PDB file of C-alpha atoms in Angstrom:
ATOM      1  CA  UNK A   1      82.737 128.386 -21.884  1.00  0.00           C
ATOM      2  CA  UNK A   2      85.603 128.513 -24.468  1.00  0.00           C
ATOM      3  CA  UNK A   3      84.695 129.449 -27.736  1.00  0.00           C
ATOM      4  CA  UNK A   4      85.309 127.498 -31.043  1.00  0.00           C
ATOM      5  CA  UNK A   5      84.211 127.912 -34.624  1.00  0.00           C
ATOM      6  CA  UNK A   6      84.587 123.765 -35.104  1.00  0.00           C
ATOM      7  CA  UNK A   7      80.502 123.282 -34.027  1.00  0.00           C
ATOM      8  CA  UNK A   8      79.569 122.825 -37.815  1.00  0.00           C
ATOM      9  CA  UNK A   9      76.106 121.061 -36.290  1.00  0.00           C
ATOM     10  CA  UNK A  10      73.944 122.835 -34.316  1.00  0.00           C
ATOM     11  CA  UNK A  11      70.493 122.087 -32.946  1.00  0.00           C
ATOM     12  CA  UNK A  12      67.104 123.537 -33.673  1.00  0.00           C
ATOM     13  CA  UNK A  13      64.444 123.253 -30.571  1.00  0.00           C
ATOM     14  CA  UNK A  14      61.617 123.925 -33.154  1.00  0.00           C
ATOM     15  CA  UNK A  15      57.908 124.149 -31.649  1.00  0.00           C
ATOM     16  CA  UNK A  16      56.778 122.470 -28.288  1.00  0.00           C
ATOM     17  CA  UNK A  17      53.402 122.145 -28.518  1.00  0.00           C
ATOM     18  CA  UNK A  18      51.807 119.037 -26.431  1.00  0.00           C
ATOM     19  CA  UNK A  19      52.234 115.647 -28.542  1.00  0.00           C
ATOM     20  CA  UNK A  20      48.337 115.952 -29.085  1.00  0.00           C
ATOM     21  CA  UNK A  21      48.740 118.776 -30.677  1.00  0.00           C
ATOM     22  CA  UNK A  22      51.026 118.420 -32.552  1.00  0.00           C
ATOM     23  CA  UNK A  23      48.986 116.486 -35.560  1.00  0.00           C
ATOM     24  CA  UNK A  24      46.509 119.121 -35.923  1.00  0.00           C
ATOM     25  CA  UNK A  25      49.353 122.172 -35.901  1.00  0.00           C
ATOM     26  CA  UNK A  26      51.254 120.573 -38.511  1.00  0.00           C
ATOM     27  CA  UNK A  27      48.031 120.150 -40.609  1.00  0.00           C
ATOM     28  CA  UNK A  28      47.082 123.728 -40.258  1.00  0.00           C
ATOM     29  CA  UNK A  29      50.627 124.881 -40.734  1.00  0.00           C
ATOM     30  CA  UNK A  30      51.097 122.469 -44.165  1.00  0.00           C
ATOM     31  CA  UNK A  31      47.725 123.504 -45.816  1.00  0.00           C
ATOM     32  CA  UNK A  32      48.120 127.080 -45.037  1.00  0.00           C
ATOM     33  CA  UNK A  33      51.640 126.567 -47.097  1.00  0.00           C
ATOM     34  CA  UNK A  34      49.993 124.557 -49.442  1.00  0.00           C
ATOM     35  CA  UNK A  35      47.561 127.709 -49.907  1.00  0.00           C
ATOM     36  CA  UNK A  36      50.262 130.105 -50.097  1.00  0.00           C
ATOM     37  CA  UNK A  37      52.254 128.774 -52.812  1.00  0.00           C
ATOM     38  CA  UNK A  38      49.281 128.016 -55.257  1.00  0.00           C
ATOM     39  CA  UNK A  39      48.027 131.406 -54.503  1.00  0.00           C
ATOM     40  CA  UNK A  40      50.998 133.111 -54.901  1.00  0.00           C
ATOM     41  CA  UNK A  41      52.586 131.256 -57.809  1.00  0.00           C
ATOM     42  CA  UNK A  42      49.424 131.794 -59.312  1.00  0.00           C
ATOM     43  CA  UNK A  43      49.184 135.534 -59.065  1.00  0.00           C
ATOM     44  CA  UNK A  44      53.307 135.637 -60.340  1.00  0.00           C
ATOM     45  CA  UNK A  45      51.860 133.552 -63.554  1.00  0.00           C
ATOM     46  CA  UNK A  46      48.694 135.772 -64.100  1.00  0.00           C
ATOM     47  CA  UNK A  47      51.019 138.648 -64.339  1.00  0.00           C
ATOM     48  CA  UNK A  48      53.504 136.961 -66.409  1.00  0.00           C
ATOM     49  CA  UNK A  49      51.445 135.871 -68.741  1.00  0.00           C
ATOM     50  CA  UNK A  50      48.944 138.510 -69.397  1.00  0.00           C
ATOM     51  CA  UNK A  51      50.636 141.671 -71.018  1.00  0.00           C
ATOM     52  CA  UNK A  52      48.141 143.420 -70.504  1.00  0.00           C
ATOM     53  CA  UNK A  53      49.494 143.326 -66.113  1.00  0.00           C
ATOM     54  CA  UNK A  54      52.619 144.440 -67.355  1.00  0.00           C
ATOM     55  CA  UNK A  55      52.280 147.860 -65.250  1.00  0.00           C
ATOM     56  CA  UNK A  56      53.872 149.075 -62.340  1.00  0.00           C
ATOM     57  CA  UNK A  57      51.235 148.261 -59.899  1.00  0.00           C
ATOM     58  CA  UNK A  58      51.095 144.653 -60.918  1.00  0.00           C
ATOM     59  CA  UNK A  59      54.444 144.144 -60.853  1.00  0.00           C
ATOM     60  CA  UNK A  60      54.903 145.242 -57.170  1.00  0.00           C
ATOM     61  CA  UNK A  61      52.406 142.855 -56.548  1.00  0.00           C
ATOM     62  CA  UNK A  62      54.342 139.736 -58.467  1.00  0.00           C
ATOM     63  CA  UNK A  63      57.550 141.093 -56.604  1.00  0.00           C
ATOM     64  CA  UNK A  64      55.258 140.471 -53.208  1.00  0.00           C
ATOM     65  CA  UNK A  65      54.460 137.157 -54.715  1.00  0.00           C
ATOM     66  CA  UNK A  66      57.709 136.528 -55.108  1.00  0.00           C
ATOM     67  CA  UNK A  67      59.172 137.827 -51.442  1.00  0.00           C
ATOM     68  CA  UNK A  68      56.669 135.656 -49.783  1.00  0.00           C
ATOM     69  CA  UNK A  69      57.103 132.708 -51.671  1.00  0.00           C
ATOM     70  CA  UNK A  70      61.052 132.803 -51.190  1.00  0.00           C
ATOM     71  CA  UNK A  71      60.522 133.438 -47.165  1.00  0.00           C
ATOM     72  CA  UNK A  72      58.245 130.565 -46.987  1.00  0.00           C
ATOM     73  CA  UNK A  73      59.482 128.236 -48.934  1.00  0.00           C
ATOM     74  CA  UNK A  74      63.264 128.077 -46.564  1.00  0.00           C
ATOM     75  CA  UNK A  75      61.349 127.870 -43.538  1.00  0.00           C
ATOM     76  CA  UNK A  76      58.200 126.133 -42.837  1.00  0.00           C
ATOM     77  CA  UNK A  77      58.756 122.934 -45.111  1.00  0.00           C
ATOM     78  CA  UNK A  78      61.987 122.746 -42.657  1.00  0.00           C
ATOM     79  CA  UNK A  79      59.470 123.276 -40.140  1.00  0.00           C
ATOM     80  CA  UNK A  80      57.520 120.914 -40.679  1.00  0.00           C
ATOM     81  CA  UNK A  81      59.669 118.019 -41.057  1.00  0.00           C
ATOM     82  CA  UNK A  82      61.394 119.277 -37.492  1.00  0.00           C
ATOM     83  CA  UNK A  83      57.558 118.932 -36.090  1.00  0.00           C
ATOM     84  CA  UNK A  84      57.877 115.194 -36.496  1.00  0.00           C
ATOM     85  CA  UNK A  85      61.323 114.539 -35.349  1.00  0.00           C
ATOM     86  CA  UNK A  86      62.397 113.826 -31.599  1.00  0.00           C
ATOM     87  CA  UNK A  87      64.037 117.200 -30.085  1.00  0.00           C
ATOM     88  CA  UNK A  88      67.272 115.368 -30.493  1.00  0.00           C
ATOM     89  CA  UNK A  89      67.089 114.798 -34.199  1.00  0.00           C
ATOM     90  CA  UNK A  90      66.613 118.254 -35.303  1.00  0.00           C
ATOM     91  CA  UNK A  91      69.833 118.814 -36.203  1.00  0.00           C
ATOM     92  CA  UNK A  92      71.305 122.093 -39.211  1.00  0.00           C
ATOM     93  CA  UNK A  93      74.239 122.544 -40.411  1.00  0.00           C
ATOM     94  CA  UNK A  94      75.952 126.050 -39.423  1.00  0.00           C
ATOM     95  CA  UNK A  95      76.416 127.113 -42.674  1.00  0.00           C
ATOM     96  CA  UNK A  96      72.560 126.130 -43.681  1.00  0.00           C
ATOM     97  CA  UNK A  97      71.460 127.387 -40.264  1.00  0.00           C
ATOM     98  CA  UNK A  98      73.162 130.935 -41.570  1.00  0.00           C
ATOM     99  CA  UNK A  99      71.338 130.269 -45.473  1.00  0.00           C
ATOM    100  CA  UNK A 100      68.258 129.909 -43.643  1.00  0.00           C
ATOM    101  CA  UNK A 101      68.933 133.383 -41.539  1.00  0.00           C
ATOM    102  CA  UNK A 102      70.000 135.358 -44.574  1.00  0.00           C
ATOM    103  CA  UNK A 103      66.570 134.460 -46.509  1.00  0.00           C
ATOM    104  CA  UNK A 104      64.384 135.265 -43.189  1.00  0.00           C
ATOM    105  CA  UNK A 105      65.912 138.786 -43.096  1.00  0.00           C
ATOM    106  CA  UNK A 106      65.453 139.419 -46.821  1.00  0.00           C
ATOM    107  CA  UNK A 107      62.315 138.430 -46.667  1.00  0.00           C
ATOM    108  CA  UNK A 108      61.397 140.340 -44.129  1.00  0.00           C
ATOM    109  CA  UNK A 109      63.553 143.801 -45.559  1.00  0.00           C
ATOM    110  CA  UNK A 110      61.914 143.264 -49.051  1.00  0.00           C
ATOM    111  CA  UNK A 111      58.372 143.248 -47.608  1.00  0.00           C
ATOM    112  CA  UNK A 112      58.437 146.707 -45.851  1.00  0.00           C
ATOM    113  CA  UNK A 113      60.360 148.194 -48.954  1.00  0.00           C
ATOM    114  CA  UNK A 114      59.173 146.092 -51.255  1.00  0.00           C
ATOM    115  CA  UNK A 115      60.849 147.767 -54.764  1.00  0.00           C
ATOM    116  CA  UNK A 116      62.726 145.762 -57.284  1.00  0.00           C
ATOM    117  CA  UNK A 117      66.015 147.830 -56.326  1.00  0.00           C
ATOM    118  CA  UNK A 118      65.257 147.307 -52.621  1.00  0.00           C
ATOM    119  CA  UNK A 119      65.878 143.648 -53.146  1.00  0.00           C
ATOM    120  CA  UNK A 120      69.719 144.929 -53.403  1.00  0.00           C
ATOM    121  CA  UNK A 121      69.671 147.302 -50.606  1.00  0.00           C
ATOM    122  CA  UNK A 122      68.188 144.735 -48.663  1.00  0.00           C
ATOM    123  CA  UNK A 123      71.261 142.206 -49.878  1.00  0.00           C
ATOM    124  CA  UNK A 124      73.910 144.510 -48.472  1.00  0.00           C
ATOM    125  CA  UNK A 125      72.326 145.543 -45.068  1.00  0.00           C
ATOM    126  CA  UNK A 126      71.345 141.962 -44.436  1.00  0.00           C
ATOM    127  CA  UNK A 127      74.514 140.583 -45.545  1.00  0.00           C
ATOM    128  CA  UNK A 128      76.728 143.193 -43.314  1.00  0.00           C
ATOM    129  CA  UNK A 129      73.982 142.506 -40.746  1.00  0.00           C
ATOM    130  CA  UNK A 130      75.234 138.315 -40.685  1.00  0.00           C
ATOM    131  CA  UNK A 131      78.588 139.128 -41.544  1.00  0.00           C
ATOM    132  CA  UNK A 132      79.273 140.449 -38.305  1.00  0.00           C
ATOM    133  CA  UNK A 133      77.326 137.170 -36.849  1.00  0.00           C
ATOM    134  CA  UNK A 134      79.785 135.543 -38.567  1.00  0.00           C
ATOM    135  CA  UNK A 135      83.208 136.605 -37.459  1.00  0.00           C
ATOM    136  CA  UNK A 136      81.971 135.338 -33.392  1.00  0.00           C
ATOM    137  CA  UNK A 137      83.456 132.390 -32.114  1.00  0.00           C
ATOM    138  CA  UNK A 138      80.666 129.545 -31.066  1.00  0.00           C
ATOM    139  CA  UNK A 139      80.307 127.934 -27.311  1.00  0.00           C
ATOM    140  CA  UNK A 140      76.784 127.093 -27.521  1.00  0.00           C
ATOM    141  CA  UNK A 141      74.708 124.531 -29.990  1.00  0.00           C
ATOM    142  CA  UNK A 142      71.241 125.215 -29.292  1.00  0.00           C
ATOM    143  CA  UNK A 143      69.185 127.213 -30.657  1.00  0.00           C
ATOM    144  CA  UNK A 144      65.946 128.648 -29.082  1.00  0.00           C
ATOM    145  CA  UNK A 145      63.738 129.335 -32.252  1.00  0.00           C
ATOM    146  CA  UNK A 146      61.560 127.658 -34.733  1.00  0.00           C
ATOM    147  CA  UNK A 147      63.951 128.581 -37.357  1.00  0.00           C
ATOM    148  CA  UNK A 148      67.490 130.356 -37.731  1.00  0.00           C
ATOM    149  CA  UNK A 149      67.642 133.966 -37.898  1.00  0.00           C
ATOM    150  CA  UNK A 150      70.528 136.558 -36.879  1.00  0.00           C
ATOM    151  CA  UNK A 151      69.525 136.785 -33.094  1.00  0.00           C
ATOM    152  CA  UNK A 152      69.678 132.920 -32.183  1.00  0.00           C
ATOM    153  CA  UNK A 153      72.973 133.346 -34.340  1.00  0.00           C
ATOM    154  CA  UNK A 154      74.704 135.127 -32.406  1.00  0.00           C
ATOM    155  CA  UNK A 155      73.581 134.075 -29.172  1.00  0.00           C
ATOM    156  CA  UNK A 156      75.798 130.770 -30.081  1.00  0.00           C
ATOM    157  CA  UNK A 157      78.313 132.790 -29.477  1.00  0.00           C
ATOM    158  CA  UNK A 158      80.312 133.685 -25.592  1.00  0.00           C
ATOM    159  CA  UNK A 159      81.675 136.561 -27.060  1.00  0.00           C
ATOM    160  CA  UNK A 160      80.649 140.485 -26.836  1.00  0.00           C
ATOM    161  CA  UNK A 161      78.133 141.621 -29.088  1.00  0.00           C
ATOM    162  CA  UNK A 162      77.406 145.000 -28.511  1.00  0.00           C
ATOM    163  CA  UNK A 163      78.438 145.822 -32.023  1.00  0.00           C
ATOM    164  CA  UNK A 164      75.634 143.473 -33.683  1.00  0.00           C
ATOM    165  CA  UNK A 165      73.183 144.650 -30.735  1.00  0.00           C
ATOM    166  CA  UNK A 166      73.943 147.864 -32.214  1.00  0.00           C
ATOM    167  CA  UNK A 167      73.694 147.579 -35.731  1.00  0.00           C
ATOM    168  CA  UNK A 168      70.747 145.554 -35.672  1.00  0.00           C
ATOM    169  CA  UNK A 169      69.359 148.038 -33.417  1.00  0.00           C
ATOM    170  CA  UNK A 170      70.055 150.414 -35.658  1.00  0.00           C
ATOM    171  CA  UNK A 171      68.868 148.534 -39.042  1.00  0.00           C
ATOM    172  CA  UNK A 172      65.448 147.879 -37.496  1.00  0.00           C
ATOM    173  CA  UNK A 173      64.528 151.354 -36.347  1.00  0.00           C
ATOM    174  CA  UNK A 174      65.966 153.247 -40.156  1.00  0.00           C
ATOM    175  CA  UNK A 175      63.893 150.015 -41.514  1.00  0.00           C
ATOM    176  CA  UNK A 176      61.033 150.330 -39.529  1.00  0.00           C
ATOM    177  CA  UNK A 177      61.048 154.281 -39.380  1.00  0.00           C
ATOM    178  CA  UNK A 178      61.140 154.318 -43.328  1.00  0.00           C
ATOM    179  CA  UNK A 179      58.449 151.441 -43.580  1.00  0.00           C
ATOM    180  CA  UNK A 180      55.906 153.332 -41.314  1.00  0.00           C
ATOM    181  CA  UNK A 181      56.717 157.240 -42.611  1.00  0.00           C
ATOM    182  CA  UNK A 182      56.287 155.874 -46.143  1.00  0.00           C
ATOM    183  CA  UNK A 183      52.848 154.150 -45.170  1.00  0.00           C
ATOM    184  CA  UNK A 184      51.906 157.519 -43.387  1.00  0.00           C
ATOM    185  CA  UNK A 185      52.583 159.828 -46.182  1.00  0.00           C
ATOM    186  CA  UNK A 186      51.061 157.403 -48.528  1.00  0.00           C
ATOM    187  CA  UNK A 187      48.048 157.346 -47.121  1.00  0.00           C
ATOM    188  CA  UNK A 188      47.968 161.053 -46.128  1.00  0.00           C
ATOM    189  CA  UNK A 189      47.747 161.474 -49.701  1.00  0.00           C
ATOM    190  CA  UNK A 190      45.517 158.676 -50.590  1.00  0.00           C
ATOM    191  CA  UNK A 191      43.111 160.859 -47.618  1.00  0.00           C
ATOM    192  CA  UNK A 192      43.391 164.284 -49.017  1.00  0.00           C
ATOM    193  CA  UNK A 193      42.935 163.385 -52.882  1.00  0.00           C
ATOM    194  CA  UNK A 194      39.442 161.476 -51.497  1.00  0.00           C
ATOM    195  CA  UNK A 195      38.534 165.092 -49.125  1.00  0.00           C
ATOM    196  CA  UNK A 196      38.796 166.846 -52.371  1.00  0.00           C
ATOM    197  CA  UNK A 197      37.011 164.540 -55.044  1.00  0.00           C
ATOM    198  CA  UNK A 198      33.427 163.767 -55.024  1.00  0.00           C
ATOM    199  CA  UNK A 199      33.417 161.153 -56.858  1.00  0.00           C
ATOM    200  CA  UNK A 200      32.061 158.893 -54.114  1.00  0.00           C
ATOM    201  CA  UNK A 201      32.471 155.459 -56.382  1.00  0.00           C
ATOM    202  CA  UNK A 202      36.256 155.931 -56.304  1.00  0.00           C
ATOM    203  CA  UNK A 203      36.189 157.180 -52.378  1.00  0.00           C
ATOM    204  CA  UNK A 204      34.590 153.859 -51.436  1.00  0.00           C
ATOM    205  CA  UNK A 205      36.730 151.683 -53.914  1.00  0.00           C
ATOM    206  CA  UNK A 206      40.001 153.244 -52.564  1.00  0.00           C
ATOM    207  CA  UNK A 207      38.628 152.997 -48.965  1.00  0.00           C
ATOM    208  CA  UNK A 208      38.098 149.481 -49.657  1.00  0.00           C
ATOM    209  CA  UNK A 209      41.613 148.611 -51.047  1.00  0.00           C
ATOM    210  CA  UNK A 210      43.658 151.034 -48.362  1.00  0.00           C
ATOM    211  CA  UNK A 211      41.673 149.679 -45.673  1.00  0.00           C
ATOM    212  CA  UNK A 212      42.300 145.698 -46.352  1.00  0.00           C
ATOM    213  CA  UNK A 213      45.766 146.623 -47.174  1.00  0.00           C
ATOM    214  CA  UNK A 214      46.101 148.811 -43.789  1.00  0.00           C
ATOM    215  CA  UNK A 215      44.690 145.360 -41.874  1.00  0.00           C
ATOM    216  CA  UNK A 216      47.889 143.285 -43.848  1.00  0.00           C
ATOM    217  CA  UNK A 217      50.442 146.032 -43.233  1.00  0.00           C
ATOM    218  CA  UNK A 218      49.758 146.413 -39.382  1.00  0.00           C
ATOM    219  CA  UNK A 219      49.559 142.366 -38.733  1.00  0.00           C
ATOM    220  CA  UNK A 220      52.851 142.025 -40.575  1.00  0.00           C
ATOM    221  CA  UNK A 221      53.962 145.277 -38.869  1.00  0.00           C
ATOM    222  CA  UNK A 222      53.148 144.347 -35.273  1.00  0.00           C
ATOM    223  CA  UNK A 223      54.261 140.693 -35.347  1.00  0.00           C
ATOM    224  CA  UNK A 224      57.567 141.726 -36.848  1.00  0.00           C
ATOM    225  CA  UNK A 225      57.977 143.726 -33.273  1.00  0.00           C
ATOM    226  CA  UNK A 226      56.639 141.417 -31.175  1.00  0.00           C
ATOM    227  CA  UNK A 227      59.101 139.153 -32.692  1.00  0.00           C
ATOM    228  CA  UNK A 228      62.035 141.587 -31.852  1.00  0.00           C
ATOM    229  CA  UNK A 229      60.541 142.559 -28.208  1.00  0.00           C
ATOM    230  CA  UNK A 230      59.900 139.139 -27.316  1.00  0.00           C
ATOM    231  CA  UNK A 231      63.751 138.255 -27.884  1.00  0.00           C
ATOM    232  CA  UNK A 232      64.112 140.047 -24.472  1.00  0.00           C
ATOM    233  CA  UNK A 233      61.786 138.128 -22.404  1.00  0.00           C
ATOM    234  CA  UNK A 234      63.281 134.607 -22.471  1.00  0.00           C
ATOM    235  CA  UNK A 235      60.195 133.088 -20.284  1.00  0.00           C
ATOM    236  CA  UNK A 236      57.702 134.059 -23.384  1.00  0.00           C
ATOM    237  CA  UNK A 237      60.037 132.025 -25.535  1.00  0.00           C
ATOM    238  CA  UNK A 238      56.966 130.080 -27.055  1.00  0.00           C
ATOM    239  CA  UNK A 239      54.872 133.031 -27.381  1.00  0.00           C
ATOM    240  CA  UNK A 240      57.467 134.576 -29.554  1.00  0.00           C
ATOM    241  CA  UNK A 241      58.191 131.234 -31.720  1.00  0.00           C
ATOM    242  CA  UNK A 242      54.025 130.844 -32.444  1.00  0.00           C
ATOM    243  CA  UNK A 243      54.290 134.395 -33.427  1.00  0.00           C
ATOM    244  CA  UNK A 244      57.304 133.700 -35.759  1.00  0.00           C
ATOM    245  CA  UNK A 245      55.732 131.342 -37.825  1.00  0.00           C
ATOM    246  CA  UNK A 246      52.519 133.169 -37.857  1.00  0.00           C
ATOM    247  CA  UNK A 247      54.474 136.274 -39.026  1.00  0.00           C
ATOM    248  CA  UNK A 248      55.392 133.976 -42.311  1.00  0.00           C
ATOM    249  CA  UNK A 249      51.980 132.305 -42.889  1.00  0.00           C
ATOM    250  CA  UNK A 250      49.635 135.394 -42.432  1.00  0.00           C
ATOM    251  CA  UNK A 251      50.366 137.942 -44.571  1.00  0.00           C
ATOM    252  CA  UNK A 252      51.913 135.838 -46.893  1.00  0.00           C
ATOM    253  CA  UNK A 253      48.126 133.828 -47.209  1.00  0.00           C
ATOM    254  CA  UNK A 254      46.559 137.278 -47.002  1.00  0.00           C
ATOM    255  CA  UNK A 255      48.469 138.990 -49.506  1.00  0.00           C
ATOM    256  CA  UNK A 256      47.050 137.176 -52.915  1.00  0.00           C
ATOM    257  CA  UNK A 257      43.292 137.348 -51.612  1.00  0.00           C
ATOM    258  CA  UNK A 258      43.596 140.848 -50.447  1.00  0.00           C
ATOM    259  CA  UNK A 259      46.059 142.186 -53.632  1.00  0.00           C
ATOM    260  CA  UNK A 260      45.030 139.727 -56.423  1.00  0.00           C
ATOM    261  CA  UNK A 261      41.457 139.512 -55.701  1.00  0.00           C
ATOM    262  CA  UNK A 262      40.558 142.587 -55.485  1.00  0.00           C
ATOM    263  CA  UNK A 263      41.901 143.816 -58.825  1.00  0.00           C
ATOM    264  CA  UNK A 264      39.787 144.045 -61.499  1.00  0.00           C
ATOM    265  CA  UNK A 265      42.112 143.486 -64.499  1.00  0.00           C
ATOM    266  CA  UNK A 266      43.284 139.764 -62.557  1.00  0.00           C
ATOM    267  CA  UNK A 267      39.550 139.406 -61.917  1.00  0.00           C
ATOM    268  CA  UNK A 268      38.779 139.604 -65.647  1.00  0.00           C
ATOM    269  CA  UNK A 269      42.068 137.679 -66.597  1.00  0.00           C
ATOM    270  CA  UNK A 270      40.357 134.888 -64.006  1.00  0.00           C
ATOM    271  CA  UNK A 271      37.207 134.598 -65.858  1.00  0.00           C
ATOM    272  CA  UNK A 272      38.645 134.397 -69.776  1.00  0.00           C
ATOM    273  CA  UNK A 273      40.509 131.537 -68.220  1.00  0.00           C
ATOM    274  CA  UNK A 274      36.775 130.059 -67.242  1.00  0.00           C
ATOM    275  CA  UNK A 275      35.542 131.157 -69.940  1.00  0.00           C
ATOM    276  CA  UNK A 276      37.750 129.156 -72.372  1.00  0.00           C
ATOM    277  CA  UNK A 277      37.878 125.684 -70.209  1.00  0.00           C
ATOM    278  CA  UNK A 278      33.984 125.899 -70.147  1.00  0.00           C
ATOM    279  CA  UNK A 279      33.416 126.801 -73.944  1.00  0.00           C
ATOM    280  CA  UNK A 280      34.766 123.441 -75.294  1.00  0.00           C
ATOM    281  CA  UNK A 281      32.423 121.634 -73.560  1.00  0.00           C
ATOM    282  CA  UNK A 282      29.780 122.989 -75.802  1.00  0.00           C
TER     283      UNK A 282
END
């Protein structure tokens, strides 16, 4: 195949579930993104609004409001709309099919760093990442995935790409390596302060909070590598596109309840709010 960088229209395959299915998958898929956004617009208001959240801690947790909302929001509405077109009809521009690639990767950099600066660390190592997508000629229009992101990029592409093979090799294991020894060392900490303190109310309050948060981490963890593993095994190809789109709706749903919910100073924030719509009515 000759390679050309004139294919400015490219073709998503999307999901292939069975045509029965397919009513009840995109209802579970839209109300589970109808849940995310209200939950997590609603936790990035709360701390807006109430100075008294103005702290570190609830900050991170508006800047996770914030990540999941922005990975979301590119993908599954696109998604959706895709779920109800013929095969042949689900057509992206290059240039949106690379938008949509750039915003999957940040989302998914941000969320095991997670810091306001790592929003522009994560900008220049996914940037270089699609950059070298970028410079590859294009023989192919189809591509194998729910949604664009720098793999089915650059499988468009006849050329060699041992040098993105390598970099993204590379970028995932210093990602993934600083994700997990940060987690480790966290919580190696988190463990020793509760071996030497006997104060057994805060023991079982930071069991409960490391614990749910643990659960989040390792779903979000593990389906971000099945995601990358998978690439390699072409015949699971629909394994590895359910597990996509769960890898967006999961811990993006889980991350108000388990964050928000179980923080006392939103809690109390939660029931003024009651408090003052109920009070008129008296």
């Amino acid at each position: 195949m000759q390679n050309t960088n004139n294919i400015f229209t490219i073709q998503l395959e999307g999901l292939n579930v069975p045509q029965e299915a397919t009513y009840p998958m995109f209802l579970f898929l839209f109300f589970s993104y109808l849940f995310l956004i209200v939950a997590n617009v609603g936790i990035a208001v709360l701390v807006f609004v109430d100075k008294s959240l103005h702290q570190p801690m609830y900050i991170l947790f508006c800047n996770l409001s914030i990540n999941d909302l922005f990975g979301n929001s590119i993908m599954i509405p696109r998604l959706l709309v895709d779920m109800l077109r013929p095969p042949s009809e689900r057509l992206i521009s290059y240039y949106e099919c690379v938008g949509q690639a750039f915003t999957t990767h940040m989302f998914s950099t941000t969320a095991h760093t997670l810091t306001v600066s790592a929003w522009g660390v994560a900008f220049v190592l996914v940037g270089i990442l699609l950059g070298l997508t970028l410079r590859l000629g294009r023989c192919r229009t189809l591509i194998k995935s729910p949604y664009c992101d720098n793999a089915a990029l650059f499988n468009l592409s006849c050329e060699d790409v041992f040098i993105n093979n390598v970099y993204g090799l590379t970028f995932t294991v210093l990602l993934f390596t600083g994700s997990i020894g940060s987690m480790v060392l966290t919580y190696t900490k988190i463990t020793v302060v509760c071996l030497t303190t006997k104060n057994k109310s805060l023991n079982n309050k930071a069991l409960k909070t490391c614990s749910t948060h643990l659960v989040v981490y390792l779903i979000f963890l593990f389906s971000g590598m099945s995601i990358i593993t998978l690439h390699r095994f072409p015949e699971y190809s629909e394994s590895r596109k359910i597990v996509a789109v769960l890898y967006h709706i999961i811990p993006g749903s889980l991350n108000p309840i388990i964050y928000g919910m179980q923080s006392k100073e939103i809690k109390n924030f939660v029931s003024k709010v009651k408090l003052k719509k109920v009070l008129p009515l008296y």
